[in-house]
Coordinates of C-alpha atoms in Angstrom, one line a residue:
Chain A
X1 CA 62.8 121.5 143.3
X2 CA 60.5 122.2 140.5
X3 CA 57.2 123.1 140.4
X4 CA 54.8 120.1 139.4
X5 CA 52.4 122.1 137.7
X6 CA 54.3 125.1 136.0
X7 CA 58.2 123.4 135.8
X8 CA 59.9 126.7 137.1
X9 CA 62.6 126.1 139.2
X10 CA 61.9 126.5 143.1
X11 CA 64.8 127.6 145.1
X12 CA 64.4 126.0 148.8
X13 CA 67.0 124.9 151.1
X14 CA 66.6 122.9 154.2
X15 CA 67.3 124.6 157.8
X16 CA 70.3 123.0 159.7
X17 CA 67.5 120.7 161.8
X18 CA 65.9 119.6 158.7
X19 CA 69.2 118.7 157.1
X20 CA 70.1 116.7 159.8
X21 CA 66.7 114.9 159.9
X22 CA 65.8 116.7 163.4
X23 CA 62.7 118.0 161.7
X24 CA 61.2 116.2 158.7
X25 CA 62.0 118.2 155.5
X26 CA 58.9 118.5 153.1
X27 CA 60.1 120.7 150.3
X28 CA 57.0 122.6 148.4
X29 CA 55.4 120.9 145.4
X30 CA 54.0 123.9 144.0
X31 CA 55.8 127.5 143.3
X32 CA 54.2 130.5 145.0
X33 CA 52.5 131.5 142.1
X34 CA 50.6 128.3 141.5
X35 CA 49.9 127.8 145.1
X36 CA 48.3 131.3 145.7
X37 CA 45.7 130.0 142.7
X38 CA 44.3 127.7 144.8
X39 CA 42.0 129.1 147.3
X40 CA 41.2 127.4 150.4
X41 CA 37.7 127.4 151.9
X42 CA 37.7 129.7 155.1
X43 CA 33.8 129.8 156.2
X44 CA 31.7 127.2 155.0
X45 CA 28.0 125.9 155.0
X46 CA 27.9 123.3 158.0
X47 CA 26.0 120.6 155.8
X48 CA 28.4 120.7 152.6
X49 CA 31.2 122.7 153.0
X50 CA 30.5 125.5 150.4
X51 CA 32.2 128.7 150.7
X52 CA 29.8 131.3 152.0
X53 CA 29.9 134.3 154.7
X54 CA 28.3 132.3 157.5
X55 CA 28.0 128.7 158.6
X56 CA 24.2 128.2 158.4
X57 CA 22.9 125.5 156.1
X58 CA 22.7 126.3 152.4
X59 CA 19.7 126.1 150.5
X60 CA 21.3 122.8 148.9
X61 CA 21.7 121.2 152.2
X62 CA 18.0 122.2 153.4
X63 CA 16.8 120.4 150.3
X64 CA 18.7 117.2 151.4
X65 CA 17.3 117.4 155.0
X66 CA 13.8 117.8 153.4
X67 CA 14.2 114.7 151.5
X68 CA 14.8 113.0 155.0
X69 CA 18.7 112.4 154.6
X70 CA 21.2 112.5 157.6
X71 CA 23.6 115.6 156.6
X72 CA 27.0 114.9 155.7
X73 CA 28.8 117.3 157.5
X74 CA 31.1 117.5 154.5
X75 CA 34.4 119.5 154.5
X76 CA 36.6 120.5 151.5
X77 CA 40.3 122.0 151.3
X78 CA 39.9 124.1 148.3
X79 CA 37.2 126.2 146.3
X80 CA 36.7 124.5 143.0
X81 CA 38.0 127.5 141.0
X82 CA 39.6 127.8 137.3
X83 CA 43.1 126.3 139.0
X84 CA 41.4 123.5 140.5
X85 CA 39.6 122.9 137.3
X86 CA 42.8 122.8 135.8
X87 CA 44.5 120.4 138.1
X88 CA 41.9 118.0 137.7
X89 CA 41.6 117.9 134.2
X90 CA 45.5 117.0 134.3
X91 CA 45.3 114.7 136.6
X92 CA 42.1 112.8 136.1
X93 CA 41.6 113.1 132.6
X94 CA 44.9 113.7 131.1
X95 CA 45.9 110.8 133.7
X96 CA 49.0 112.2 135.2
X97 CA 48.9 110.3 138.4
X98 CA 52.0 111.9 139.6
X99 CA 50.4 115.2 140.5
X100 CA 48.5 113.2 143.2
X101 CA 51.7 114.3 145.4
X102 CA 50.3 117.9 145.5
X103 CA 47.6 117.8 148.3
X104 CA 48.6 114.4 149.4
X105 CA 50.2 115.5 152.6
X106 CA 47.4 117.9 153.5
X107 CA 44.9 115.5 152.7
X108 CA 46.3 112.8 155.1
X109 CA 46.8 115.2 157.8
X110 CA 43.4 116.1 157.7
X111 CA 42.1 112.5 157.9
X112 CA 44.4 111.5 160.9
X113 CA 43.2 114.6 162.7
X114 CA 39.6 113.1 162.6
X115 CA 37.7 111.1 165.0
X116 CA 36.8 108.2 162.9
X117 CA 37.0 104.5 162.7
X118 CA 37.0 103.8 159.1
X119 CA 37.8 105.6 155.8
X120 CA 35.7 104.5 152.9
X121 CA 36.6 105.6 149.6
X122 CA 34.3 106.3 146.6
X123 CA 34.8 103.9 143.8
X124 CA 35.5 104.1 139.9
X125 CA 33.8 101.9 137.4
X126 CA 35.8 98.6 136.1
X127 CA 35.8 100.5 132.5
X128 CA 37.5 103.7 133.9
X129 CA 39.8 101.7 135.6
X130 CA 40.9 99.9 132.7
X131 CA 41.2 103.2 130.6
X132 CA 42.5 105.7 133.5
X133 CA 44.5 103.1 135.1
X134 CA 43.9 104.4 138.7
X135 CA 41.2 105.7 141.2
X136 CA 41.9 109.6 141.5
X137 CA 40.6 109.7 145.2
X138 CA 43.0 106.7 146.3
X139 CA 45.8 108.3 144.6
X140 CA 44.9 111.8 146.2
X141 CA 44.4 109.9 149.8
X142 CA 47.8 107.4 149.3
X143 CA 49.2 106.6 152.6
X144 CA 45.8 106.5 154.8
X145 CA 44.2 102.9 155.1
X146 CA 41.2 103.3 152.8
X147 CA 38.5 100.5 152.7
X148 CA 37.5 99.5 149.2
X149 CA 33.4 98.5 150.8
X150 CA 31.8 99.9 148.0
X151 CA 31.9 99.2 144.0
X152 CA 30.2 100.5 141.2
X153 CA 27.4 98.8 139.3
X154 CA 28.2 96.8 136.5
X155 CA 25.9 98.8 134.1
X156 CA 27.2 102.2 135.4
X157 CA 29.5 103.3 133.0
X158 CA 29.1 107.0 132.7
X159 CA 31.3 109.8 134.2
X160 CA 29.5 112.3 136.3
X161 CA 31.5 115.2 135.2
X162 CA 29.4 115.1 131.7
X163 CA 26.1 115.8 133.3
X164 CA 24.6 119.2 134.5
X165 CA 22.8 119.3 138.0
X166 CA 19.6 118.0 136.5
X167 CA 21.2 115.1 134.9
X168 CA 23.2 114.2 138.3
X169 CA 19.9 114.7 140.6
X170 CA 18.1 111.8 138.2
X171 CA 20.6 109.2 139.1
X172 CA 19.6 106.2 141.0
X173 CA 21.9 104.1 143.5
X174 CA 25.3 103.5 141.4
X175 CA 27.0 101.9 143.9
X176 CA 26.7 98.1 145.8
X177 CA 28.5 96.7 148.9
X178 CA 31.1 94.4 147.8
X179 CA 31.7 92.8 151.1
X180 CA 29.8 92.3 154.3
X181 CA 31.4 94.4 156.7
X182 CA 29.9 95.0 160.3
X183 CA 29.2 98.7 160.6
X184 CA 27.8 98.6 164.0
X185 CA 28.5 102.0 166.0
X186 CA 31.3 102.8 163.6
X187 CA 32.0 106.4 162.6
X188 CA 32.9 106.4 159.1
X189 CA 34.7 109.2 156.9
X190 CA 33.7 109.0 152.8
X191 CA 36.3 110.6 151.0
X192 CA 36.0 111.6 147.5
X193 CA 38.0 113.9 144.9
X194 CA 35.2 116.7 144.4
X195 CA 31.9 117.3 145.8
X196 CA 29.8 119.2 143.3
X197 CA 25.9 118.4 144.1
X198 CA 26.6 115.8 146.5
X199 CA 24.2 113.3 144.9
X200 CA 27.3 110.5 144.7
X201 CA 28.2 110.9 148.3
X202 CA 24.6 111.0 149.6
X203 CA 24.1 107.9 147.5
X204 CA 27.2 106.1 149.1
X205 CA 26.1 107.2 152.7
X206 CA 22.7 105.6 152.4
X207 CA 24.5 102.1 151.9
X208 CA 26.9 102.8 154.7
X209 CA 23.6 103.5 157.2
X210 CA 22.4 100.4 155.9
X211 CA 25.0 98.6 157.0
X212 CA 24.2 100.1 160.1
X213 CA 27.2 103.0 160.5
X214 CA 26.9 105.2 163.5
X215 CA 27.7 108.3 161.4
X216 CA 29.1 109.1 158.4
X217 CA 31.0 112.0 157.6
X218 CA 32.8 113.4 154.3
X219 CA 35.8 115.0 152.8
X220 CA 36.8 116.2 149.5
X221 CA 39.7 117.9 148.2
X222 CA 37.5 120.6 146.2
X223 CA 34.2 121.9 146.6
Chain B
X1 CA 40.4 104.3 107.4
X2 CA 41.8 107.6 105.9
X3 CA 42.6 109.2 109.3
X4 CA 45.1 106.1 110.2
X5 CA 47.0 106.6 107.0
X6 CA 50.9 107.3 108.8
X7 CA 49.7 108.4 111.7
X8 CA 50.3 106.9 115.2
X9 CA 47.3 106.8 117.7
X10 CA 47.1 105.9 120.9
X11 CA 44.2 103.9 122.7
X12 CA 43.2 101.8 125.7
X13 CA 43.4 98.3 125.3
X14 CA 39.8 97.4 126.0
X15 CA 38.7 99.5 123.3
X16 CA 37.8 98.0 119.9
X17 CA 40.7 98.0 117.2
X18 CA 39.6 98.3 113.8
X19 CA 40.6 95.0 111.6
X20 CA 43.1 97.0 108.9
X21 CA 45.5 98.8 111.7
X22 CA 48.5 97.3 113.0
X23 CA 48.6 97.5 116.8
X24 CA 51.9 97.6 118.8
X25 CA 52.9 97.6 122.3
X26 CA 53.3 100.9 124.1
X27 CA 56.6 100.1 125.7
X28 CA 59.6 98.2 125.1
X29 CA 62.1 97.7 127.7
X30 CA 60.2 100.7 129.6
X31 CA 61.4 102.8 126.5
X32 CA 58.1 104.6 125.3
X33 CA 57.4 103.7 121.7
X34 CA 56.0 106.8 121.0
X35 CA 58.5 109.1 122.1
X36 CA 61.6 107.1 122.6
X37 CA 62.2 108.3 126.3
X38 CA 62.4 106.2 129.5
X39 CA 60.7 109.2 131.6
X40 CA 58.3 106.6 133.6
X41 CA 56.2 107.2 136.1
X42 CA 54.5 104.7 138.1
X43 CA 50.6 104.1 138.1
X44 CA 48.9 101.5 140.3
X45 CA 49.2 97.8 139.8
X46 CA 52.5 97.7 138.4
X47 CA 51.1 99.6 135.1
X48 CA 53.1 102.9 134.3
X49 CA 53.0 105.7 131.9
X50 CA 55.6 107.7 130.2
X51 CA 55.5 111.6 131.1
X52 CA 57.7 112.9 128.6
X53 CA 55.0 112.9 125.9
X54 CA 52.2 113.6 128.4
X55 CA 51.0 116.5 126.6
X56 CA 50.1 114.8 123.8
X57 CA 47.6 112.1 125.6
X58 CA 49.0 109.9 128.0
X59 CA 50.9 106.6 126.7
X60 CA 50.7 103.9 129.4
X61 CA 51.1 100.3 129.7
X62 CA 47.3 99.9 129.5
X63 CA 47.4 101.3 126.4
X64 CA 48.2 100.1 122.5
X65 CA 49.5 102.1 119.5
X66 CA 47.7 101.9 116.5
X67 CA 49.3 102.7 113.0
X68 CA 48.7 102.1 109.3
X69 CA 51.3 102.5 106.6
X70 CA 51.2 105.6 104.4
X71 CA 50.0 104.7 101.0
X72 CA 50.4 108.0 99.1
X73 CA 46.8 108.0 98.0
X74 CA 47.4 111.8 96.2
X75 CA 46.7 112.6 92.9
X76 CA 49.8 114.3 92.3
X77 CA 48.0 117.6 90.4
X78 CA 49.7 120.4 92.1
X79 CA 50.2 123.8 90.8
X80 CA 52.8 126.3 92.2
X81 CA 50.7 129.3 92.2
X82 CA 53.9 131.5 93.4
X83 CA 54.6 133.7 90.6
X84 CA 57.8 135.3 92.3
X85 CA 61.3 135.2 91.1
X86 CA 64.1 133.6 92.9
X87 CA 67.8 134.9 92.8
X88 CA 70.5 133.4 91.0
X89 CA 71.9 132.5 94.5
X90 CA 68.6 131.0 95.7
X91 CA 67.7 129.3 92.8
X92 CA 71.2 127.5 93.2
X93 CA 70.3 126.4 96.7
X94 CA 66.9 125.2 95.5
X95 CA 68.5 123.3 92.8
X96 CA 70.5 121.7 95.7
X97 CA 67.1 120.8 97.5
X98 CA 65.7 119.2 94.3
X99 CA 68.7 116.9 93.9
X100 CA 68.7 116.0 97.8
X101 CA 65.0 114.9 97.3
X102 CA 66.2 112.8 94.4
X103 CA 69.0 111.2 96.8
X104 CA 66.8 110.8 99.8
X105 CA 69.0 112.5 102.2
X106 CA 69.4 114.6 104.8
X107 CA 70.2 118.4 104.2
X108 CA 70.7 121.8 105.7
X109 CA 70.0 125.4 104.6
X110 CA 72.2 127.6 106.2
X111 CA 70.9 130.9 105.2
X112 CA 71.2 134.5 107.1
X113 CA 67.8 135.9 108.3
X114 CA 65.7 137.2 105.5
X115 CA 67.5 135.4 102.7
X116 CA 63.8 134.1 101.8
X117 CA 64.2 130.5 103.0
X118 CA 60.4 129.8 102.5
X119 CA 60.5 131.0 99.0
X120 CA 63.5 128.7 98.1
X121 CA 61.3 125.8 99.3
X122 CA 58.4 126.2 97.1
X123 CA 60.1 124.3 94.0
X124 CA 61.3 121.5 96.1
X125 CA 57.6 121.2 97.6
X126 CA 56.1 121.5 94.3
X127 CA 58.3 118.8 92.7
X128 CA 57.6 116.4 95.8
X129 CA 53.7 116.8 95.7
X130 CA 53.8 116.3 92.0
X131 CA 55.7 112.8 92.7
X132 CA 52.7 112.0 95.4
X133 CA 55.0 112.5 98.0
X134 CA 53.5 113.6 101.4
X135 CA 55.1 116.6 102.5
X136 CA 55.3 117.7 106.0
X137 CA 56.5 121.3 107.3
X138 CA 57.5 121.5 110.8
X139 CA 58.9 123.7 113.1
X140 CA 59.2 124.2 117.2
X141 CA 57.6 127.6 117.2
X142 CA 54.1 128.1 117.0
X143 CA 54.1 131.7 115.7
X144 CA 56.2 130.4 112.8
X145 CA 53.8 128.1 111.7
X146 CA 50.8 130.5 111.9
X147 CA 52.6 132.7 109.8
X148 CA 53.7 130.4 107.3
X149 CA 50.4 128.9 106.6
X150 CA 48.8 131.6 104.6
X151 CA 51.9 132.2 102.7
X152 CA 52.1 128.2 102.0
X153 CA 48.1 128.1 101.1
X154 CA 48.6 131.1 98.8
X155 CA 51.6 129.0 96.9
X156 CA 49.9 125.7 96.6
X157 CA 46.2 126.9 96.3
X158 CA 45.1 123.7 94.5
X159 CA 46.3 121.5 97.2
X160 CA 44.7 120.5 100.2
X161 CA 46.6 121.5 103.3
X162 CA 46.2 121.1 107.1
X163 CA 47.7 123.1 110.2
X164 CA 48.3 121.2 113.3
X165 CA 49.3 123.1 116.7
X166 CA 48.5 122.9 120.1
X167 CA 45.7 125.7 119.9
X168 CA 44.1 124.7 116.5
X169 CA 40.6 124.3 116.1
X170 CA 40.8 122.4 112.7
X171 CA 40.3 118.6 112.9
X172 CA 42.9 116.3 111.3
X173 CA 42.3 115.3 108.0
X174 CA 44.3 113.3 105.5
X175 CA 46.1 115.8 103.2
X176 CA 49.5 115.6 100.8
X177 CA 50.4 118.9 102.8
X178 CA 50.8 118.9 106.5
X179 CA 51.9 122.2 108.4
X180 CA 52.5 121.4 112.3
X181 CA 54.7 122.2 115.0
X182 CA 57.3 119.7 115.9
X183 CA 55.4 118.1 118.6
X184 CA 52.7 116.9 116.6
X185 CA 55.2 114.9 115.0
X186 CA 54.7 112.4 117.8
X187 CA 51.1 111.6 116.3
X188 CA 53.1 110.3 112.9
X189 CA 54.8 107.4 112.0
X190 CA 56.7 106.9 108.8
X191 CA 54.5 109.4 107.0
X192 CA 56.3 111.7 105.2
X193 CA 58.5 111.6 102.1
X194 CA 59.7 115.3 102.6
X195 CA 60.1 116.4 105.9
X196 CA 61.4 120.2 106.4
X197 CA 62.1 121.6 109.9
X198 CA 62.5 125.2 110.0
X199 CA 64.4 127.2 112.6
X200 CA 65.9 123.8 114.0
X201 CA 68.0 125.9 116.6
X202 CA 65.2 127.1 118.2
X203 CA 63.8 126.6 121.8
X204 CA 62.5 123.6 122.2
X205 CA 63.6 121.5 119.6
X206 CA 67.3 122.3 120.0
X207 CA 68.9 120.0 122.8
X208 CA 65.5 117.9 123.1
X209 CA 66.0 114.3 122.4
X210 CA 62.5 113.4 122.2
X211 CA 61.6 116.1 119.4
X212 CA 64.3 114.9 117.4
X213 CA 63.1 111.4 117.8
X214 CA 59.8 112.1 116.4
X215 CA 60.9 114.3 113.6
X216 CA 63.0 111.2 112.7
X217 CA 60.1 108.5 112.9
X218 CA 57.6 110.6 111.3
X219 CA 59.4 110.6 108.3
X220 CA 59.6 107.3 106.1
X221 CA 63.0 105.3 106.3
X222 CA 63.7 106.5 102.6
X223 CA 62.4 110.3 103.5
X224 CA 64.2 113.3 102.9
X225 CA 64.9 115.8 105.7
X226 CA 65.5 119.4 105.2
X227 CA 66.8 121.8 108.0
X228 CA 66.5 125.5 107.9
X229 CA 68.2 127.8 110.0
X230 CA 70.2 130.9 110.0
X231 CA 72.0 130.1 113.1
X232 CA 72.8 126.4 113.6
X233 CA 73.6 125.0 116.8
X234 CA 77.0 123.8 117.7
X235 CA 76.1 120.2 117.1
X236 CA 74.6 120.9 113.7
X237 CA 77.6 122.9 112.8
X238 CA 80.0 120.0 113.8
X239 CA 78.3 117.5 111.7
X240 CA 78.8 120.2 108.9
X241 CA 82.4 120.4 109.5
X242 CA 82.6 116.6 109.6
X243 CA 81.0 116.2 106.3
X244 CA 78.0 114.1 107.2
X245 CA 75.4 116.7 106.4
X246 CA 74.9 118.3 103.3
X247 CA 74.9 122.1 103.5
X248 CA 73.7 125.2 101.4
X249 CA 75.0 128.1 102.2
X250 CA 73.6 131.6 101.9
X251 CA 75.0 134.3 103.4
X252 CA 73.2 137.2 101.8
X253 CA 69.8 138.2 102.1
X254 CA 67.3 138.2 98.9
X255 CA 67.8 142.0 98.3
X256 CA 71.5 142.0 98.0
X257 CA 72.1 144.1 101.1
X258 CA 74.4 143.0 104.0
X259 CA 73.1 142.5 107.6
X260 CA 72.5 145.4 110.2
X261 CA 75.5 145.3 112.7
X262 CA 74.4 145.4 116.4
X263 CA 75.6 148.5 117.6
X264 CA 76.3 149.0 121.4
X265 CA 75.6 151.7 123.9
X266 CA 76.5 151.8 127.5
X267 CA 74.1 152.5 130.1
X268 CA 73.9 152.4 133.8
X269 CA 71.3 150.2 136.0
X270 CA 68.2 150.7 133.3
X271 CA 66.0 148.7 135.5
X272 CA 66.2 151.2 138.2
X273 CA 66.2 154.4 135.8
X274 CA 65.5 154.7 132.2
X275 CA 68.5 155.7 130.2
X276 CA 68.6 159.1 128.8
X277 CA 70.2 157.6 125.6
X278 CA 67.2 155.6 124.9
X279 CA 65.0 158.4 125.9
X280 CA 66.8 160.2 123.1
X281 CA 66.5 157.4 120.6
X282 CA 62.8 157.1 121.4
X283 CA 62.0 160.9 120.7
X284 CA 63.8 160.6 117.7
X285 CA 61.8 157.7 116.8
X286 CA 58.6 159.8 117.8
X287 CA 59.9 162.7 115.7
X288 CA 60.4 160.6 112.4
X289 CA 57.2 158.0 113.1
X290 CA 60.0 155.3 112.6
X291 CA 58.1 152.0 114.2
X292 CA 60.5 149.6 116.3
X293 CA 60.4 146.6 118.6
X294 CA 62.1 146.7 122.1
X295 CA 63.3 143.3 123.6
X296 CA 63.9 143.0 127.1
X297 CA 65.3 140.0 129.0
X298 CA 62.6 139.0 131.1
X299 CA 58.8 138.9 131.4
X300 CA 58.7 141.0 134.7
X301 CA 60.6 143.7 132.9
X302 CA 58.0 144.5 130.0
X303 CA 55.6 146.4 132.1
X304 CA 57.7 148.3 134.1
X305 CA 59.9 149.5 130.6
X306 CA 56.4 150.1 128.9
X307 CA 55.4 152.4 131.7
X308 CA 58.5 154.2 131.9
X309 CA 58.3 154.6 128.1
X310 CA 54.7 156.2 128.5
X311 CA 56.1 158.3 131.2
X312 CA 58.9 159.7 129.3
X313 CA 57.5 159.9 125.6
X314 CA 54.0 160.0 125.9
X315 CA 52.0 160.0 122.5
X316 CA 54.1 156.8 121.5
X317 CA 51.4 154.4 120.8
X318 CA 52.6 150.6 121.4
X319 CA 52.0 147.8 123.7
X320 CA 53.7 144.8 125.3
X321 CA 53.7 141.3 124.6
X322 CA 55.0 137.9 126.3
X323 CA 54.6 134.2 125.7
X324 CA 51.5 133.6 128.2
X325 CA 49.7 136.6 127.0
X326 CA 45.9 135.7 126.2
X327 CA 45.9 138.5 123.5
X328 CA 49.2 137.7 121.7
X329 CA 47.9 137.1 118.4
X330 CA 45.8 140.2 118.7
X331 CA 48.9 142.6 119.6
X332 CA 51.1 141.0 117.2
X333 CA 48.5 141.4 114.5
X334 CA 47.9 145.0 115.5
X335 CA 51.7 145.7 115.1
X336 CA 51.5 144.2 111.5
X337 CA 48.7 146.3 110.8
X338 CA 50.4 149.4 111.5
X339 CA 48.2 150.1 114.8
X340 CA 50.9 150.2 116.8
X341 CA 54.3 152.0 116.6
X342 CA 56.2 149.8 118.8
X343 CA 56.2 146.8 120.7
X344 CA 58.0 145.8 124.1
X345 CA 58.7 142.0 123.7
X346 CA 60.7 139.2 125.1
X347 CA 62.5 136.8 123.0
X348 CA 59.2 135.2 121.6
X349 CA 59.8 137.6 118.5
X350 CA 63.1 136.8 118.0
X351 CA 62.6 134.8 115.1
X352 CA 60.1 133.6 112.6
X353 CA 58.1 137.6 112.3
X354 CA 58.3 140.1 109.8
X355 CA 57.2 143.7 110.5
X356 CA 58.4 145.6 107.4
X357 CA 60.6 148.8 108.0
X358 CA 61.2 148.3 111.4
X359 CA 64.1 149.3 113.8
X360 CA 65.0 147.4 117.0
X361 CA 66.6 148.3 120.4
X362 CA 67.8 145.7 122.8
X363 CA 67.6 146.7 126.5
X364 CA 69.8 144.5 128.7
X365 CA 71.6 142.8 125.9
X366 CA 74.0 141.6 128.3
X367 CA 71.5 139.5 130.0
X368 CA 72.1 135.6 129.7
X369 CA 68.9 135.2 128.2
X370 CA 70.1 136.6 125.2
X371 CA 72.1 133.8 123.6
X372 CA 74.6 134.8 120.5
X373 CA 72.1 133.1 118.2
X374 CA 69.5 134.9 119.7
X375 CA 70.9 138.2 119.3
X376 CA 71.6 137.4 115.7
X377 CA 68.3 136.7 115.0
X378 CA 67.0 140.0 116.6
X379 CA 69.1 141.8 114.4
X380 CA 67.9 140.0 111.6
X381 CA 64.1 141.5 112.3
X382 CA 65.4 144.7 110.6
X383 CA 65.9 145.4 106.8
X384 CA 63.8 142.7 105.8
X385 CA 62.0 144.4 102.7
X386 CA 63.4 145.7 99.9
X387 CA 62.2 149.5 100.1
X388 CA 64.0 149.4 103.5
X389 CA 66.7 147.2 103.5
X390 CA 68.7 148.5 106.3
X391 CA 67.9 149.7 109.8
X392 CA 69.4 150.5 113.2
X393 CA 70.1 147.7 115.5
X394 CA 70.9 149.2 119.1
X395 CA 71.8 147.0 122.2
X396 CA 72.0 148.9 125.3
X397 CA 74.4 147.1 128.0
X398 CA 75.7 148.0 131.4
X399 CA 78.9 146.1 130.3
X400 CA 79.6 144.2 127.2
X401 CA 79.1 140.5 127.4
X402 CA 80.8 137.8 125.4
X403 CA 77.6 137.0 123.8
X404 CA 77.2 140.2 122.1
X405 CA 80.7 140.5 120.8
X406 CA 80.1 136.7 119.5
X407 CA 76.9 138.1 118.0
X408 CA 78.7 140.8 116.4
X409 CA 81.5 138.7 115.0
X410 CA 78.8 136.2 113.6
X411 CA 76.9 138.9 111.5
X412 CA 80.0 140.5 110.7
X413 CA 81.6 137.1 109.3
X414 CA 78.2 136.8 107.1
X415 CA 78.5 140.0 105.8
X416 CA 82.1 139.6 105.1
X417 CA 81.1 136.3 102.8
X418 CA 78.0 138.2 101.6
X419 CA 80.3 141.1 100.1
X420 CA 82.4 138.4 98.2
X421 CA 78.8 137.6 96.3
X422 CA 78.3 141.3 95.9
X423 CA 76.4 142.5 98.9
X424 CA 76.2 146.2 99.4
X425 CA 75.6 148.3 102.4

């Protein structure tokens, strides 16, 4: 195997049972050095999944609560550090779609262990689809049955990554519902690639609650 | 409009295309039309992209390639502001290159390390520029390009020049003279009338089909291609023997002295304990204040060897440098400015760099990372200046490997031919 990020050779051999297919063999996608650059989130805010020392609500989540939102109880797998920024740069903006495999297995496992009825993916605009060629979140969660319940309103073209916090918070509802699906008493999971301010996810959650969802949680790769 | 001349740029299909450029499909039979490779990776909805040339921006089936023919809109007023003089032998090679420029052919300059390859190029570049040709000088190594840039700018001070590589900050401009890494050639199409590839045998160009494709399509169909190297690869040597590649051979350095031969010293396991022969040599260097380079096989060895030297021979001022070092340019520059007495390094400094009057030690020369050509190049770092035309090249080995012997033989052969031309010790 070759490390998907730094192209160095990784020596790994399947065990006897793996060779004969008794245990599924999942070779590592990354070398030790690259793997250690990504830091997983150990103890986090119970509202947004931010890495911190205790599980109490962080300042941002208290602000969301004051605005009358029901908290998303967001979970992220990894911290958004330099390595993750670099990964996102290569995966999303350079468009190396094959890098989706790196965290795919982990994300699928996480989703399968959750008590939910429906997984809804954050959509990308038509224009981004034509230039980038893929929805980054769909790529990351490939293998999970995703619902494309939401779509981006036609006039929304801008990438969120080019705005600062203030710019993002100013944004009005960017999504609409593409098909009417009864969500009564359904537990919905929203998935995205990166959680930054939470603005995008809360806008999406608003729509889902309007459709009658029982509760909405969210999951992302990085926070 | 100017920025499209001779270029090949990628753009998504849905963006507006200027009316004057020609548009081509990105893939033909699943072959990437930019890099000529078939390293295809899937995208959703039956689309796909090329992984081989991904580093220069993605080419996908949702994109188109834009290009515009090179019109050679230059004034041709070039002044060669270089005042040096070529030796008789260098002049001969230089004349052969000018002849090739007329024939529009391929040409290999096989000249030993420190033969003055760059200077020999000046007349032919000058000739090309005055004929309103567009000239490209490329190399697989960024270091070579960075070192070459000021020298060329000084020699052609009246001509506009642009330097292109991965870490550059300068924007692309339309200029008659382009200095770039070989990867950048993927962004050009039929642009150059004269294209010079320096250090053709070095990584990553040697054995990379994509890069040789890039170079071939960056020059015009009627263009001239000149390869420069001290140690041609087996493939190039084969073409020379077959006679399908015109060759100029220069086995003698510009100062007429022979190449220093690699001396070997047998040592024990140097990774475990620093050899006493090396300590002795280093104390000698310390006494004489001789500057030197130490080559080691692996990046992991750098720090260990550096620490050992500091422990056994204190008061020597040096540093260690490797490819991924963020302060790489800084350290190399410090060595050039006489602020350091030595550098511990891997093969990244094997070619394209000149530190006047240094000696070279190779620790673990029997390691497989040191190929025959790498060793010859490393030995070629020594004695490059007129005021100190010889020097010491010592290889510390646990056992004498085939590569070391082959490198010694190659240098001896060069010296044998050099002697016939009047080379002296």
